[in-house]
Amino acid sequence: MKSHRPLILPLDDEMCTLLRELISINDDIRKEHREKNDYIFLSNIGVPISNTVSPSNLIAKNLWVYSKKWNLKNVNPHSIRRLYAQNLVKRGADINLVSHALAHSDLSTTTRYLGLDVDTVAKNLRDFL
């Protein structure tokens, strides 16, 4: 969800593999805590994150814990979202599609979000002229 609108985004093979692993781990957590649900994002006691007080804060908190554990820098929901967008552009995705995937209402928001300045955009556009 972004701005209370659902987003439907494709996943690559690597992400599908990671999600399968998460689902398997979740099955163990649910079994241990005798929870019955089919949610993908769970708390450590097997209840859906959506049932906690603040789902976004819980995700951010878990990312912070993992980033400290593995000494990672700048790992937060926003940086993951930005990295997703940057990887789409690096793989050749049209910036309009990326803008829609991010649910940005304006293309200029996406260009700022990706750190594209006017000169870079103009230089890349020249390749199509």
Tab-separated table of C-alpha atoms in Angstrom:
chain	number	residue	atom	x	y	z
A	1	MET	CA	0.000	0.000	0.000
A	2	LYS	CA	1.122	3.496	-0.778
A	3	SER	CA	-1.095	6.429	0.147
A	4	HIS	CA	-3.816	3.890	1.022
A	5	ARG	CA	-3.814	2.537	-2.541
A	6	PRO	CA	-2.813	-1.065	-3.251
A	7	LEU	CA	0.202	-1.626	-5.474
A	8	ILE	CA	0.578	-4.732	-7.607
A	9	LEU	CA	4.212	-5.265	-8.514
A	10	PRO	CA	6.006	-8.171	-10.199
A	11	LEU	CA	8.711	-10.097	-8.357
A	12	ASP	CA	11.880	-11.548	-9.826
A	13	ASP	CA	12.997	-15.141	-9.256
A	14	GLU	CA	15.369	-14.240	-6.429
A	15	MET	CA	12.617	-12.432	-4.526
A	16	CYS	CA	10.267	-15.390	-5.034
A	17	THR	CA	12.911	-17.704	-3.562
A	18	LEU	CA	13.320	-15.423	-0.546
A	19	LEU	CA	9.562	-15.209	-0.047
A	20	ARG	CA	9.268	-19.004	-0.130
A	21	GLU	CA	11.933	-19.167	2.576
A	22	LEU	CA	10.064	-16.574	4.650
A	23	ILE	CA	6.827	-18.527	4.263
A	24	SER	CA	8.577	-21.670	5.486
A	25	ILE	CA	9.963	-19.848	8.525
A	26	ASN	CA	6.511	-18.393	9.182
A	27	ASP	CA	5.023	-21.893	9.172
A	28	ASP	CA	7.399	-22.831	12.001
A	29	ILE	CA	6.555	-19.651	13.940
A	30	ARG	CA	2.805	-20.221	13.532
A	31	LYS	CA	3.147	-23.836	14.637
A	32	GLU	CA	5.195	-22.849	17.711
A	33	HIS	CA	2.680	-20.181	18.788
A	34	ARG	CA	-0.419	-22.099	17.612
A	35	GLU	CA	-1.501	-19.323	15.289
A	36	LYS	CA	-3.709	-19.989	12.285
A	37	ASN	CA	-3.258	-17.466	9.487
A	38	ASP	CA	-1.729	-17.271	6.048
A	39	TYR	CA	-0.098	-13.854	6.260
A	40	ILE	CA	3.431	-13.385	4.966
A	41	PHE	CA	4.571	-10.612	7.297
A	42	LEU	CA	4.291	-11.793	10.886
A	43	SER	CA	5.464	-10.609	14.266
A	44	ASN	CA	7.789	-12.839	16.271
A	45	ILE	CA	4.754	-14.476	17.928
A	46	GLY	CA	3.068	-15.387	14.655
A	47	VAL	CA	0.369	-12.738	14.441
A	48	PRO	CA	0.044	-10.605	11.316
A	49	ILE	CA	1.917	-7.334	11.472
A	50	SER	CA	-1.328	-5.654	10.392
A	51	ASN	CA	-2.770	-6.579	13.817
A	52	THR	CA	-0.038	-4.753	15.721
A	53	VAL	CA	-0.306	-1.168	16.842
A	54	SER	CA	1.860	0.276	14.085
A	55	PRO	CA	2.780	-2.061	11.233
A	56	SER	CA	5.176	0.340	9.517
A	57	ASN	CA	7.034	0.996	12.760
A	58	LEU	CA	7.361	-2.743	13.400
A	59	ILE	CA	8.859	-3.299	9.961
A	60	ALA	CA	11.239	-0.377	10.448
A	61	LYS	CA	12.195	-1.657	13.902
A	62	ASN	CA	12.948	-5.144	12.583
A	63	LEU	CA	15.022	-3.720	9.735
A	64	TRP	CA	16.952	-1.631	12.269
A	65	VAL	CA	17.615	-4.727	14.424
A	66	TYR	CA	18.825	-6.741	11.426
A	67	SER	CA	20.968	-3.891	10.121
A	68	LYS	CA	22.737	-3.658	13.497
A	69	LYS	CA	23.109	-7.423	13.708
A	70	TRP	CA	24.806	-7.627	10.295
A	71	ASN	CA	26.450	-4.176	10.409
A	72	LEU	CA	24.486	-2.819	7.445
A	73	LYS	CA	24.199	0.888	6.742
A	74	ASN	CA	21.115	2.816	5.655
A	75	VAL	CA	18.660	-0.086	5.789
A	76	ASN	CA	15.104	1.128	6.264
A	77	PRO	CA	11.798	0.767	4.405
A	78	HIS	CA	12.403	3.941	2.422
A	79	SER	CA	15.893	2.907	1.275
A	80	ILE	CA	14.573	-0.501	0.186
A	81	ARG	CA	11.796	1.195	-1.794
A	82	ARG	CA	14.304	3.557	-3.416
A	83	LEU	CA	16.664	0.670	-4.234
A	84	TYR	CA	13.791	-1.222	-5.843
A	85	ALA	CA	13.083	1.790	-8.065
A	86	GLN	CA	16.754	2.311	-8.927
A	87	ASN	CA	17.137	-1.348	-9.883
A	88	LEU	CA	14.109	-1.117	-12.162
A	89	VAL	CA	15.671	1.844	-13.962
A	90	LYS	CA	19.075	0.105	-14.202
A	91	ARG	CA	17.359	-2.893	-15.804
A	92	GLY	CA	15.818	-0.625	-18.407
A	93	ALA	CA	12.343	0.017	-17.021
A	94	ASP	CA	10.611	3.069	-18.376
A	95	ILE	CA	10.576	5.852	-15.799
A	96	ASN	CA	6.822	6.256	-16.288
A	97	LEU	CA	6.311	2.635	-15.251
A	98	VAL	CA	8.585	3.145	-12.241
A	99	SER	CA	6.599	6.241	-11.320
A	100	HIS	CA	3.367	4.249	-11.415
A	101	ALA	CA	4.952	1.388	-9.458
A	102	LEU	CA	5.906	3.850	-6.724
A	103	ALA	CA	2.427	5.422	-6.859
A	104	HIS	CA	3.901	8.860	-7.435
A	105	SER	CA	1.311	11.307	-8.681
A	106	ASP	CA	3.890	13.319	-10.620
A	107	LEU	CA	6.848	12.206	-12.748
A	108	SER	CA	9.036	14.965	-11.286
A	109	THR	CA	8.661	13.279	-7.900
A	110	THR	CA	10.090	10.081	-9.360
A	111	THR	CA	13.042	11.854	-10.979
A	112	ARG	CA	13.916	13.537	-7.663
A	113	TYR	CA	13.343	10.252	-5.832
A	114	LEU	CA	15.820	8.488	-8.102
A	115	GLY	CA	18.309	11.315	-7.791
A	116	LEU	CA	18.123	12.196	-11.475
A	117	ASP	CA	19.042	15.772	-12.208
A	118	VAL	CA	17.895	17.732	-15.254
A	119	ASP	CA	21.255	17.311	-17.022
A	120	THR	CA	21.230	13.522	-16.589
A	121	VAL	CA	17.685	13.247	-17.910
A	122	ALA	CA	18.520	15.482	-20.893
A	123	LYS	CA	21.708	13.500	-21.661
A	124	ASN	CA	19.832	10.186	-21.591
A	125	LEU	CA	17.037	11.566	-23.747
A	126	ARG	CA	19.549	12.576	-26.416
A	127	ASP	CA	20.170	8.870	-27.048
A	128	PHE	CA	16.608	8.592	-28.346
A	129	LEU	CA	16.816	11.538	-30.751
